[in-house]
């Protein structure tokens, strides 16, 4: 349910951020991310609060067995304990794709789904007496660590992408070659009478860059 809500937010924000990143609109890229972060956090916090406050209600959707519902209500709070920050993680993952940095998005997804949960699920039961509770706590710890890693990586990569975009908009400095013999000496590069037009054209092209 939470994933479906956040995918709706991502589906609306990603093409807007991608378009404005390609167009060089730094302000709109930042604004689209702020709106996405706000919407994602609202969705995740509301759903998290509902699960924490009414776990039995969610458990009853899938079963009518009172024993199973009681067991699920207790462990569901542990399993979803850190889901309120899932909105920040998902929102910070979107700009990786929008700015052409798919590798970072893959790293974040693999880290959260495999690299963190699997070792923690095998490690936590050895540290706690209740092995069932330890497995659910492993998901909570994995969510927290993944969110911290994603936000940290986002802060670095997003600023780097925006600097790169501003650099390209501002123009790439021309590379200077070592001085050598002037092979164009005495050669008329611009036809006579066209020099003013040529200077205006060069000025216009440098302004557009």
mmCIF file with all atom_site columns, C-alpha atoms in Angstrom:
data_model
loop_
_atom_site.group_PDB
_atom_site.id
_atom_site.type_symbol
_atom_site.label_atom_id
_atom_site.label_alt_id
_atom_site.label_comp_id
_atom_site.label_asym_id
_atom_site.label_entity_id
_atom_site.label_seq_id
_atom_site.pdbx_PDB_ins_code
_atom_site.Cartn_x
_atom_site.Cartn_y
_atom_site.Cartn_z
_atom_site.occupancy
_atom_site.B_iso_or_equiv
_atom_site.pdbx_formal_charge
_atom_site.auth_seq_id
_atom_site.auth_comp_id
_atom_site.auth_asym_id
_atom_site.auth_atom_id
_atom_site.pdbx_PDB_model_num
ATOM 1   C CA . UNK A 1 1   ? 0.000  0.000   0.000   1.00 0.00 ? 1   UNK A CA 1
ATOM 2   C CA . UNK A 1 2   ? 2.749  2.429   0.948   1.00 0.00 ? 2   UNK A CA 1
ATOM 3   C CA . UNK A 1 3   ? 4.734  1.513   -2.147  1.00 0.00 ? 3   UNK A CA 1
ATOM 4   C CA . UNK A 1 4   ? 1.691  2.176   -4.363  1.00 0.00 ? 4   UNK A CA 1
ATOM 5   C CA . UNK A 1 5   ? 1.169  5.631   -2.847  1.00 0.00 ? 5   UNK A CA 1
ATOM 6   C CA . UNK A 1 6   ? 4.819  6.601   -3.239  1.00 0.00 ? 6   UNK A CA 1
ATOM 7   C CA . UNK A 1 7   ? 4.993  5.271   -6.793  1.00 0.00 ? 7   UNK A CA 1
ATOM 8   C CA . UNK A 1 8   ? 2.142  7.650   -7.646  1.00 0.00 ? 8   UNK A CA 1
ATOM 9   C CA . UNK A 1 9   ? 4.157  10.582  -6.301  1.00 0.00 ? 9   UNK A CA 1
ATOM 10  C CA . UNK A 1 10  ? 7.263  9.431   -8.167  1.00 0.00 ? 10  UNK A CA 1
ATOM 11  C CA . UNK A 1 11  ? 5.368  8.918   -11.409 1.00 0.00 ? 11  UNK A CA 1
ATOM 12  C CA . UNK A 1 12  ? 4.217  12.538  -11.361 1.00 0.00 ? 12  UNK A CA 1
ATOM 13  C CA . UNK A 1 13  ? 7.484  14.122  -10.263 1.00 0.00 ? 13  UNK A CA 1
ATOM 14  C CA . UNK A 1 14  ? 10.066 12.221  -12.305 1.00 0.00 ? 14  UNK A CA 1
ATOM 15  C CA . UNK A 1 15  ? 9.165  13.460  -15.828 1.00 0.00 ? 15  UNK A CA 1
ATOM 16  C CA . UNK A 1 16  ? 8.881  17.041  -14.539 1.00 0.00 ? 16  UNK A CA 1
ATOM 17  C CA . UNK A 1 17  ? 12.301 16.900  -12.884 1.00 0.00 ? 17  UNK A CA 1
ATOM 18  C CA . UNK A 1 18  ? 13.849 15.194  -15.929 1.00 0.00 ? 18  UNK A CA 1
ATOM 19  C CA . UNK A 1 19  ? 12.462 17.779  -18.345 1.00 0.00 ? 19  UNK A CA 1
ATOM 20  C CA . UNK A 1 20  ? 13.629 20.753  -16.302 1.00 0.00 ? 20  UNK A CA 1
ATOM 21  C CA . UNK A 1 21  ? 17.036 19.177  -15.711 1.00 0.00 ? 21  UNK A CA 1
ATOM 22  C CA . UNK A 1 22  ? 17.472 18.797  -19.472 1.00 0.00 ? 22  UNK A CA 1
ATOM 23  C CA . UNK A 1 23  ? 16.241 22.352  -20.014 1.00 0.00 ? 23  UNK A CA 1
ATOM 24  C CA . UNK A 1 24  ? 18.667 23.709  -17.428 1.00 0.00 ? 24  UNK A CA 1
ATOM 25  C CA . UNK A 1 25  ? 15.984 25.036  -15.036 1.00 0.00 ? 25  UNK A CA 1
ATOM 26  C CA . UNK A 1 26  ? 17.822 24.578  -11.751 1.00 0.00 ? 26  UNK A CA 1
ATOM 27  C CA . UNK A 1 27  ? 15.138 26.282  -9.690  1.00 0.00 ? 27  UNK A CA 1
ATOM 28  C CA . UNK A 1 28  ? 12.366 24.070  -11.019 1.00 0.00 ? 28  UNK A CA 1
ATOM 29  C CA . UNK A 1 29  ? 14.420 20.914  -10.465 1.00 0.00 ? 29  UNK A CA 1
ATOM 30  C CA . UNK A 1 30  ? 14.876 21.864  -6.814  1.00 0.00 ? 30  UNK A CA 1
ATOM 31  C CA . UNK A 1 31  ? 11.213 22.847  -6.453  1.00 0.00 ? 31  UNK A CA 1
ATOM 32  C CA . UNK A 1 32  ? 9.991  19.559  -7.945  1.00 0.00 ? 32  UNK A CA 1
ATOM 33  C CA . UNK A 1 33  ? 12.158 17.632  -5.493  1.00 0.00 ? 33  UNK A CA 1
ATOM 34  C CA . UNK A 1 34  ? 10.895 19.645  -2.520  1.00 0.00 ? 34  UNK A CA 1
ATOM 35  C CA . UNK A 1 35  ? 7.286  19.005  -3.543  1.00 0.00 ? 35  UNK A CA 1
ATOM 36  C CA . UNK A 1 36  ? 8.006  15.300  -4.024  1.00 0.00 ? 36  UNK A CA 1
ATOM 37  C CA . UNK A 1 37  ? 9.733  15.067  -0.642  1.00 0.00 ? 37  UNK A CA 1
ATOM 38  C CA . UNK A 1 38  ? 6.810  16.795  1.073   1.00 0.00 ? 38  UNK A CA 1
ATOM 39  C CA . UNK A 1 39  ? 4.178  14.589  -0.564  1.00 0.00 ? 39  UNK A CA 1
ATOM 40  C CA . UNK A 1 40  ? 6.168  11.381  0.033   1.00 0.00 ? 40  UNK A CA 1
ATOM 41  C CA . UNK A 1 41  ? 6.777  12.181  3.689   1.00 0.00 ? 41  UNK A CA 1
ATOM 42  C CA . UNK A 1 42  ? 3.096  12.977  4.261   1.00 0.00 ? 42  UNK A CA 1
ATOM 43  C CA . UNK A 1 43  ? 2.046  9.672   2.662   1.00 0.00 ? 43  UNK A CA 1
ATOM 44  C CA . UNK A 1 44  ? 4.599  7.588   4.551   1.00 0.00 ? 44  UNK A CA 1
ATOM 45  C CA . UNK A 1 45  ? 4.000  9.233   7.938   1.00 0.00 ? 45  UNK A CA 1
ATOM 46  C CA . UNK A 1 46  ? 0.201  8.944   7.660   1.00 0.00 ? 46  UNK A CA 1
ATOM 47  C CA . UNK A 1 47  ? 0.362  5.271   6.712   1.00 0.00 ? 47  UNK A CA 1
ATOM 48  C CA . UNK A 1 48  ? 3.005  4.557   9.362   1.00 0.00 ? 48  UNK A CA 1
ATOM 49  C CA . UNK A 1 49  ? 0.884  6.228   12.030  1.00 0.00 ? 49  UNK A CA 1
ATOM 50  C CA . UNK A 1 50  ? -2.112 4.175   10.969  1.00 0.00 ? 50  UNK A CA 1
ATOM 51  C CA . UNK A 1 51  ? -0.163 0.915   11.235  1.00 0.00 ? 51  UNK A CA 1
ATOM 52  C CA . UNK A 1 52  ? 1.289  1.836   14.640  1.00 0.00 ? 52  UNK A CA 1
ATOM 53  C CA . UNK A 1 53  ? -2.078 2.977   16.018  1.00 0.00 ? 53  UNK A CA 1
ATOM 54  C CA . UNK A 1 54  ? -4.312 0.265   14.507  1.00 0.00 ? 54  UNK A CA 1
ATOM 55  C CA . UNK A 1 55  ? -2.192 -2.806  13.660  1.00 0.00 ? 55  UNK A CA 1
ATOM 56  C CA . UNK A 1 56  ? -5.096 -5.209  14.218  1.00 0.00 ? 56  UNK A CA 1
ATOM 57  C CA . UNK A 1 57  ? -7.167 -3.399  11.609  1.00 0.00 ? 57  UNK A CA 1
ATOM 58  C CA . UNK A 1 58  ? -4.508 -4.024  8.948   1.00 0.00 ? 58  UNK A CA 1
ATOM 59  C CA . UNK A 1 59  ? -4.023 -7.634  10.068  1.00 0.00 ? 59  UNK A CA 1
ATOM 60  C CA . UNK A 1 60  ? -7.753 -8.324  9.749   1.00 0.00 ? 60  UNK A CA 1
ATOM 61  C CA . UNK A 1 61  ? -7.578 -7.489  6.046   1.00 0.00 ? 61  UNK A CA 1
ATOM 62  C CA . UNK A 1 62  ? -5.686 -10.742 5.437   1.00 0.00 ? 62  UNK A CA 1
ATOM 63  C CA . UNK A 1 63  ? -7.017 -13.095 8.126   1.00 0.00 ? 63  UNK A CA 1
ATOM 64  C CA . UNK A 1 64  ? -9.891 -13.675 10.519  1.00 0.00 ? 64  UNK A CA 1
ATOM 65  C CA . UNK A 1 65  ? -7.927 -15.945 12.864  1.00 0.00 ? 65  UNK A CA 1
ATOM 66  C CA . UNK A 1 66  ? -7.788 -14.132 16.233  1.00 0.00 ? 66  UNK A CA 1
ATOM 67  C CA . UNK A 1 67  ? -4.551 -15.865 17.277  1.00 0.00 ? 67  UNK A CA 1
ATOM 68  C CA . UNK A 1 68  ? -2.808 -14.881 14.059  1.00 0.00 ? 68  UNK A CA 1
ATOM 69  C CA . UNK A 1 69  ? -4.172 -11.348 14.314  1.00 0.00 ? 69  UNK A CA 1
ATOM 70  C CA . UNK A 1 70  ? -2.813 -10.947 17.849  1.00 0.00 ? 70  UNK A CA 1
ATOM 71  C CA . UNK A 1 71  ? 0.606  -12.217 16.759  1.00 0.00 ? 71  UNK A CA 1
ATOM 72  C CA . UNK A 1 72  ? 0.646  -10.015 13.664  1.00 0.00 ? 72  UNK A CA 1
ATOM 73  C CA . UNK A 1 73  ? -0.483 -6.881  15.540  1.00 0.00 ? 73  UNK A CA 1
ATOM 74  C CA . UNK A 1 74  ? 2.532  -7.087  17.858  1.00 0.00 ? 74  UNK A CA 1
ATOM 75  C CA . UNK A 1 75  ? 5.180  -7.778  15.210  1.00 0.00 ? 75  UNK A CA 1
ATOM 76  C CA . UNK A 1 76  ? 3.696  -5.450  12.582  1.00 0.00 ? 76  UNK A CA 1
ATOM 77  C CA . UNK A 1 77  ? 4.689  -2.494  14.760  1.00 0.00 ? 77  UNK A CA 1
ATOM 78  C CA . UNK A 1 78  ? 8.278  -3.758  14.783  1.00 0.00 ? 78  UNK A CA 1
ATOM 79  C CA . UNK A 1 79  ? 8.350  -4.507  11.068  1.00 0.00 ? 79  UNK A CA 1
ATOM 80  C CA . UNK A 1 80  ? 7.023  -1.062  10.118  1.00 0.00 ? 80  UNK A CA 1
ATOM 81  C CA . UNK A 1 81  ? 8.757  0.843   12.908  1.00 0.00 ? 81  UNK A CA 1
ATOM 82  C CA . UNK A 1 82  ? 10.992 2.853   10.575  1.00 0.00 ? 82  UNK A CA 1
ATOM 83  C CA . UNK A 1 83  ? 8.632  3.171   7.627   1.00 0.00 ? 83  UNK A CA 1
ATOM 84  C CA . UNK A 1 84  ? 7.930  6.829   8.396   1.00 0.00 ? 84  UNK A CA 1
ATOM 85  C CA . UNK A 1 85  ? 11.295 7.703   6.802   1.00 0.00 ? 85  UNK A CA 1
ATOM 86  C CA . UNK A 1 86  ? 10.623 5.557   3.742   1.00 0.00 ? 86  UNK A CA 1
ATOM 87  C CA . UNK A 1 87  ? 9.178  8.620   2.013   1.00 0.00 ? 87  UNK A CA 1
ATOM 88  C CA . UNK A 1 88  ? 12.490 10.458  2.292   1.00 0.00 ? 88  UNK A CA 1
ATOM 89  C CA . UNK A 1 89  ? 14.389 7.474   0.935   1.00 0.00 ? 89  UNK A CA 1
ATOM 90  C CA . UNK A 1 90  ? 12.064 7.078   -2.043  1.00 0.00 ? 90  UNK A CA 1
ATOM 91  C CA . UNK A 1 91  ? 12.055 10.817  -2.792  1.00 0.00 ? 91  UNK A CA 1
ATOM 92  C CA . UNK A 1 92  ? 15.851 10.993  -2.671  1.00 0.00 ? 92  UNK A CA 1
ATOM 93  C CA . UNK A 1 93  ? 16.130 8.007   -5.005  1.00 0.00 ? 93  UNK A CA 1
ATOM 94  C CA . UNK A 1 94  ? 14.074 9.644   -7.766  1.00 0.00 ? 94  UNK A CA 1
ATOM 95  C CA . UNK A 1 95  ? 16.557 12.426  -8.693  1.00 0.00 ? 95  UNK A CA 1
ATOM 96  C CA . UNK A 1 96  ? 19.188 9.790   -9.482  1.00 0.00 ? 96  UNK A CA 1
ATOM 97  C CA . UNK A 1 97  ? 17.088 8.662   -12.444 1.00 0.00 ? 97  UNK A CA 1
ATOM 98  C CA . UNK A 1 98  ? 15.956 12.170  -13.405 1.00 0.00 ? 98  UNK A CA 1
ATOM 99  C CA . UNK A 1 99  ? 19.531 13.450  -13.608 1.00 0.00 ? 99  UNK A CA 1
ATOM 100 C CA . UNK A 1 100 ? 20.856 10.457  -15.545 1.00 0.00 ? 100 UNK A CA 1
ATOM 101 C CA . UNK A 1 101 ? 22.585 8.771   -12.593 1.00 0.00 ? 101 UNK A CA 1
ATOM 102 C CA . UNK A 1 102 ? 20.928 5.358   -12.805 1.00 0.00 ? 102 UNK A CA 1
ATOM 103 C CA . UNK A 1 103 ? 23.890 3.611   -11.155 1.00 0.00 ? 103 UNK A CA 1
ATOM 104 C CA . UNK A 1 104 ? 23.244 5.341   -7.830  1.00 0.00 ? 104 UNK A CA 1
ATOM 105 C CA . UNK A 1 105 ? 19.567 4.373   -8.007  1.00 0.00 ? 105 UNK A CA 1
ATOM 106 C CA . UNK A 1 106 ? 20.513 0.720   -8.585  1.00 0.00 ? 106 UNK A CA 1
ATOM 107 C CA . UNK A 1 107 ? 22.988 0.788   -5.696  1.00 0.00 ? 107 UNK A CA 1
ATOM 108 C CA . UNK A 1 108 ? 20.353 2.170   -3.318  1.00 0.00 ? 108 UNK A CA 1
ATOM 109 C CA . UNK A 1 109 ? 17.744 -0.395  -4.407  1.00 0.00 ? 109 UNK A CA 1
ATOM 110 C CA . UNK A 1 110 ? 20.126 -3.362  -4.102  1.00 0.00 ? 110 UNK A CA 1
ATOM 111 C CA . UNK A 1 111 ? 21.392 -2.118  -0.746  1.00 0.00 ? 111 UNK A CA 1
ATOM 112 C CA . UNK A 1 112 ? 17.917 -1.901  0.769   1.00 0.00 ? 112 UNK A CA 1
ATOM 113 C CA . UNK A 1 113 ? 16.539 -5.133  -0.707  1.00 0.00 ? 113 UNK A CA 1
ATOM 114 C CA . UNK A 1 114 ? 19.551 -7.457  -0.406  1.00 0.00 ? 114 UNK A CA 1
ATOM 115 C CA . UNK A 1 115 ? 22.819 -6.127  1.018   1.00 0.00 ? 115 UNK A CA 1
ATOM 116 C CA . UNK A 1 116 ? 21.344 -4.927  4.325   1.00 0.00 ? 116 UNK A CA 1
ATOM 117 C CA . UNK A 1 117 ? 18.340 -7.171  5.133   1.00 0.00 ? 117 UNK A CA 1
ATOM 118 C CA . UNK A 1 118 ? 19.906 -10.565 4.360   1.00 0.00 ? 118 UNK A CA 1
ATOM 119 C CA . UNK A 1 119 ? 22.977 -10.191 6.641   1.00 0.00 ? 119 UNK A CA 1
ATOM 120 C CA . UNK A 1 120 ? 20.870 -8.595  9.397   1.00 0.00 ? 120 UNK A CA 1
ATOM 121 C CA . UNK A 1 121 ? 18.259 -11.362 9.256   1.00 0.00 ? 121 UNK A CA 1
ATOM 122 C CA . UNK A 1 122 ? 21.037 -13.902 9.802   1.00 0.00 ? 122 UNK A CA 1
ATOM 123 C CA . UNK A 1 123 ? 22.847 -11.838 12.446  1.00 0.00 ? 123 UNK A CA 1
ATOM 124 C CA . UNK A 1 124 ? 20.063 -10.478 14.654  1.00 0.00 ? 124 UNK A CA 1
ATOM 125 C CA . UNK A 1 125 ? 18.682 -13.860 15.875  1.00 0.00 ? 125 UNK A CA 1
ATOM 126 C CA . UNK A 1 126 ? 22.118 -14.640 17.347  1.00 0.00 ? 126 UNK A CA 1
ATOM 127 C CA . UNK A 1 127 ? 22.005 -11.405 19.361  1.00 0.00 ? 127 UNK A CA 1
ATOM 128 C CA . UNK A 1 128 ? 18.483 -11.766 20.768  1.00 0.00 ? 128 UNK A CA 1
ATOM 129 C CA . UNK A 1 129 ? 16.627 -14.491 22.633  1.00 0.00 ? 129 UNK A CA 1
ATOM 130 C CA . UNK A 1 130 ? 13.392 -14.155 20.639  1.00 0.00 ? 130 UNK A CA 1
ATOM 131 C CA . UNK A 1 131 ? 14.499 -15.089 17.140  1.00 0.00 ? 131 UNK A CA 1
ATOM 132 C CA . UNK A 1 132 ? 11.144 -14.260 15.538  1.00 0.00 ? 132 UNK A CA 1
ATOM 133 C CA . UNK A 1 133 ? 11.217 -10.742 16.935  1.00 0.00 ? 133 UNK A CA 1
ATOM 134 C CA . UNK A 1 134 ? 14.855 -10.440 15.830  1.00 0.00 ? 134 UNK A CA 1
ATOM 135 C CA . UNK A 1 135 ? 13.905 -11.117 12.209  1.00 0.00 ? 135 UNK A CA 1
ATOM 136 C CA . UNK A 1 136 ? 11.306 -8.330  12.249  1.00 0.00 ? 136 UNK A CA 1
ATOM 137 C CA . UNK A 1 137 ? 13.740 -5.958  13.964  1.00 0.00 ? 137 UNK A CA 1
ATOM 138 C CA . UNK A 1 138 ? 16.237 -6.675  11.188  1.00 0.00 ? 138 UNK A CA 1
ATOM 139 C CA . UNK A 1 139 ? 13.824 -5.066  8.734   1.00 0.00 ? 139 UNK A CA 1
ATOM 140 C CA . UNK A 1 140 ? 13.517 -2.005  10.972  1.00 0.00 ? 140 UNK A CA 1
ATOM 141 C CA . UNK A 1 141 ? 17.309 -1.621  11.241  1.00 0.00 ? 141 UNK A CA 1
ATOM 142 C CA . UNK A 1 142 ? 17.753 -2.188  7.494   1.00 0.00 ? 142 UNK A CA 1
ATOM 143 C CA . UNK A 1 143 ? 15.196 0.528   6.679   1.00 0.00 ? 143 UNK A CA 1
ATOM 144 C CA . UNK A 1 144 ? 16.946 3.015   8.967   1.00 0.00 ? 144 UNK A CA 1
ATOM 145 C CA . UNK A 1 145 ? 20.431 2.323   7.608   1.00 0.00 ? 145 UNK A CA 1
ATOM 146 C CA . UNK A 1 146 ? 19.231 2.382   4.001   1.00 0.00 ? 146 UNK A CA 1
ATOM 147 C CA . UNK A 1 147 ? 17.511 5.743   4.520   1.00 0.00 ? 147 UNK A CA 1
ATOM 148 C CA . UNK A 1 148 ? 20.657 7.273   6.055   1.00 0.00 ? 148 UNK A CA 1
ATOM 149 C CA . UNK A 1 149 ? 22.801 5.991   3.174   1.00 0.00 ? 149 UNK A CA 1
ATOM 150 C CA . UNK A 1 150 ? 20.339 7.181   0.519   1.00 0.00 ? 150 UNK A CA 1
ATOM 151 C CA . UNK A 1 151 ? 20.001 10.699  1.942   1.00 0.00 ? 151 UNK A CA 1
ATOM 152 C CA . UNK A 1 152 ? 23.791 11.027  2.298   1.00 0.00 ? 152 UNK A CA 1
ATOM 153 C CA . UNK A 1 153 ? 24.402 9.842   -1.278  1.00 0.00 ? 153 UNK A CA 1
ATOM 154 C CA . UNK A 1 154 ? 21.632 12.100  -2.547  1.00 0.00 ? 154 UNK A CA 1
ATOM 155 C CA . UNK A 1 155 ? 23.135 15.212  -0.949  1.00 0.00 ? 155 UNK A CA 1
ATOM 156 C CA . UNK A 1 156 ? 26.422 14.558  -2.713  1.00 0.00 ? 156 UNK A CA 1
ATOM 157 C CA . UNK A 1 157 ? 25.123 13.435  -6.125  1.00 0.00 ? 157 UNK A CA 1
ATOM 158 C CA . UNK A 1 158 ? 22.310 15.988  -6.422  1.00 0.00 ? 158 UNK A CA 1
ATOM 159 C CA . UNK A 1 159 ? 24.624 18.935  -5.792  1.00 0.00 ? 159 UNK A CA 1
ATOM 160 C CA . UNK A 1 160 ? 27.152 17.455  -8.195  1.00 0.00 ? 160 UNK A CA 1
ATOM 161 C CA . UNK A 1 161 ? 24.512 17.073  -10.922 1.00 0.00 ? 161 UNK A CA 1
ATOM 162 C CA . UNK A 1 162 ? 23.253 20.636  -10.456 1.00 0.00 ? 162 UNK A CA 1
ATOM 163 C CA . UNK A 1 163 ? 26.798 22.022  -10.612 1.00 0.00 ? 163 UNK A CA 1
ATOM 164 C CA . UNK A 1 164 ? 27.392 20.077  -13.802 1.00 0.00 ? 164 UNK A CA 1
ATOM 165 C CA . UNK A 1 165 ? 24.186 21.445  -15.298 1.00 0.00 ? 165 UNK A CA 1
ATOM 166 C CA . UNK A 1 166 ? 25.056 25.039  -14.373 1.00 0.00 ? 166 UNK A CA 1
ATOM 167 C CA . UNK A 1 167 ? 28.557 24.555  -15.802 1.00 0.00 ? 167 UNK A CA 1
ATOM 168 C CA . UNK A 1 168 ? 27.150 23.408  -19.131 1.00 0.00 ? 168 UNK A CA 1
ATOM 169 C CA . UNK A 1 169 ? 24.670 26.280  -19.246 1.00 0.00 ? 169 UNK A CA 1
ATOM 170 C CA . UNK A 1 170 ? 27.377 28.804  -18.430 1.00 0.00 ? 170 UNK A CA 1
ATOM 171 C CA . UNK A 1 171 ? 29.555 27.521  -21.248 1.00 0.00 ? 171 UNK A CA 1
ATOM 172 C CA . UNK A 1 172 ? 32.623 25.330  -21.343 1.00 0.00 ? 172 UNK A CA 1
ATOM 173 C CA . UNK A 1 173 ? 35.858 27.314  -21.410 1.00 0.00 ? 173 UNK A CA 1
ATOM 174 C CA . UNK A 1 174 ? 37.780 26.900  -24.620 1.00 0.00 ? 174 UNK A CA 1
ATOM 175 C CA . UNK A 1 175 ? 40.892 24.738  -24.409 1.00 0.00 ? 175 UNK A CA 1
ATOM 176 C CA . UNK A 1 176 ? 44.064 26.647  -25.102 1.00 0.00 ? 176 UNK A CA 1
ATOM 177 C CA . UNK A 1 177 ? 46.653 25.006  -27.322 1.00 0.00 ? 177 UNK A CA 1
ATOM 178 C CA . UNK A 1 178 ? 50.380 25.712  -27.055 1.00 0.00 ? 178 UNK A CA 1
ATOM 179 C CA . UNK A 1 179 ? 51.524 28.640  -29.104 1.00 0.00 ? 179 UNK A CA 1
ATOM 180 C CA . UNK A 1 180 ? 52.998 27.669  -32.454 1.00 0.00 ? 180 UNK A CA 1
ATOM 181 C CA . UNK A 1 181 ? 53.745 29.183  -35.817 1.00 0.00 ? 181 UNK A CA 1
ATOM 182 C CA . UNK A 1 182 ? 50.883 31.203  -37.225 1.00 0.00 ? 182 UNK A CA 1
ATOM 183 C CA . UNK A 1 183 ? 49.830 29.216  -40.278 1.00 0.00 ? 183 UNK A CA 1
ATOM 184 C CA . UNK A 1 184 ? 47.025 31.642  -41.109 1.00 0.00 ? 184 UNK A CA 1
ATOM 185 C CA . UNK A 1 185 ? 49.258 34.649  -41.572 1.00 0.00 ? 185 UNK A CA 1
ATOM 186 C CA . UNK A 1 186 ? 48.316 36.445  -44.740 1.00 0.00 ? 186 UNK A CA 1
ATOM 187 C CA . UNK A 1 187 ? 45.225 34.279  -45.286 1.00 0.00 ? 187 UNK A CA 1
ATOM 188 C CA . UNK A 1 188 ? 41.922 36.102  -45.392 1.00 0.00 ? 188 UNK A CA 1
ATOM 189 C CA . UNK A 1 189 ? 39.525 33.923  -43.339 1.00 0.00 ? 189 UNK A CA 1
ATOM 190 C CA . UNK A 1 190 ? 36.481 36.179  -43.684 1.00 0.00 ? 190 UNK A CA 1
ATOM 191 C CA . UNK A 1 191 ? 35.367 37.582  -47.032 1.00 0.00 ? 191 UNK A CA 1
ATOM 192 C CA . UNK A 1 192 ? 35.734 41.292  -47.386 1.00 0.00 ? 192 UNK A CA 1
ATOM 193 C CA . UNK A 1 193 ? 32.647 43.141  -46.238 1.00 0.00 ? 193 UNK A CA 1
ATOM 194 C CA . UNK A 1 194 ? 31.400 40.275  -44.011 1.00 0.00 ? 194 UNK A CA 1
ATOM 195 C CA . UNK A 1 195 ? 33.509 41.021  -40.933 1.00 0.00 ? 195 UNK A CA 1
ATOM 196 C CA . UNK A 1 196 ? 30.729 42.896  -39.019 1.00 0.00 ? 196 UNK A CA 1
ATOM 197 C CA . UNK A 1 197 ? 28.261 40.080  -39.651 1.00 0.00 ? 197 UNK A CA 1
ATOM 198 C CA . UNK A 1 198 ? 30.831 37.485  -38.572 1.00 0.00 ? 198 UNK A CA 1
ATOM 199 C CA . UNK A 1 199 ? 31.584 39.351  -35.311 1.00 0.00 ? 199 UNK A CA 1
ATOM 200 C CA . UNK A 1 200 ? 27.859 39.631  -34.511 1.00 0.00 ? 200 UNK A CA 1
ATOM 201 C CA . UNK A 1 201 ? 27.390 35.918  -35.195 1.00 0.00 ? 201 UNK A CA 1
ATOM 202 C CA . UNK A 1 202 ? 30.247 34.986  -32.868 1.00 0.00 ? 202 UNK A CA 1
ATOM 203 C CA . UNK A 1 203 ? 28.883 37.242  -30.141 1.00 0.00 ? 203 UNK A CA 1
ATOM 204 C CA . UNK A 1 204 ? 25.393 35.718  -30.469 1.00 0.00 ? 204 UNK A CA 1
ATOM 205 C CA . UNK A 1 205 ? 26.693 32.114  -30.331 1.00 0.00 ? 205 UNK A CA 1
ATOM 206 C CA . UNK A 1 206 ? 28.831 32.810  -27.262 1.00 0.00 ? 206 UNK A CA 1
ATOM 207 C CA . UNK A 1 207 ? 25.825 34.429  -25.545 1.00 0.00 ? 207 UNK A CA 1
ATOM 208 C CA . UNK A 1 208 ? 23.624 31.387  -26.223 1.00 0.00 ? 208 UNK A CA 1
ATOM 209 C CA . UNK A 1 209 ? 26.157 29.061  -24.708 1.00 0.00 ? 209 UNK A CA 1
#
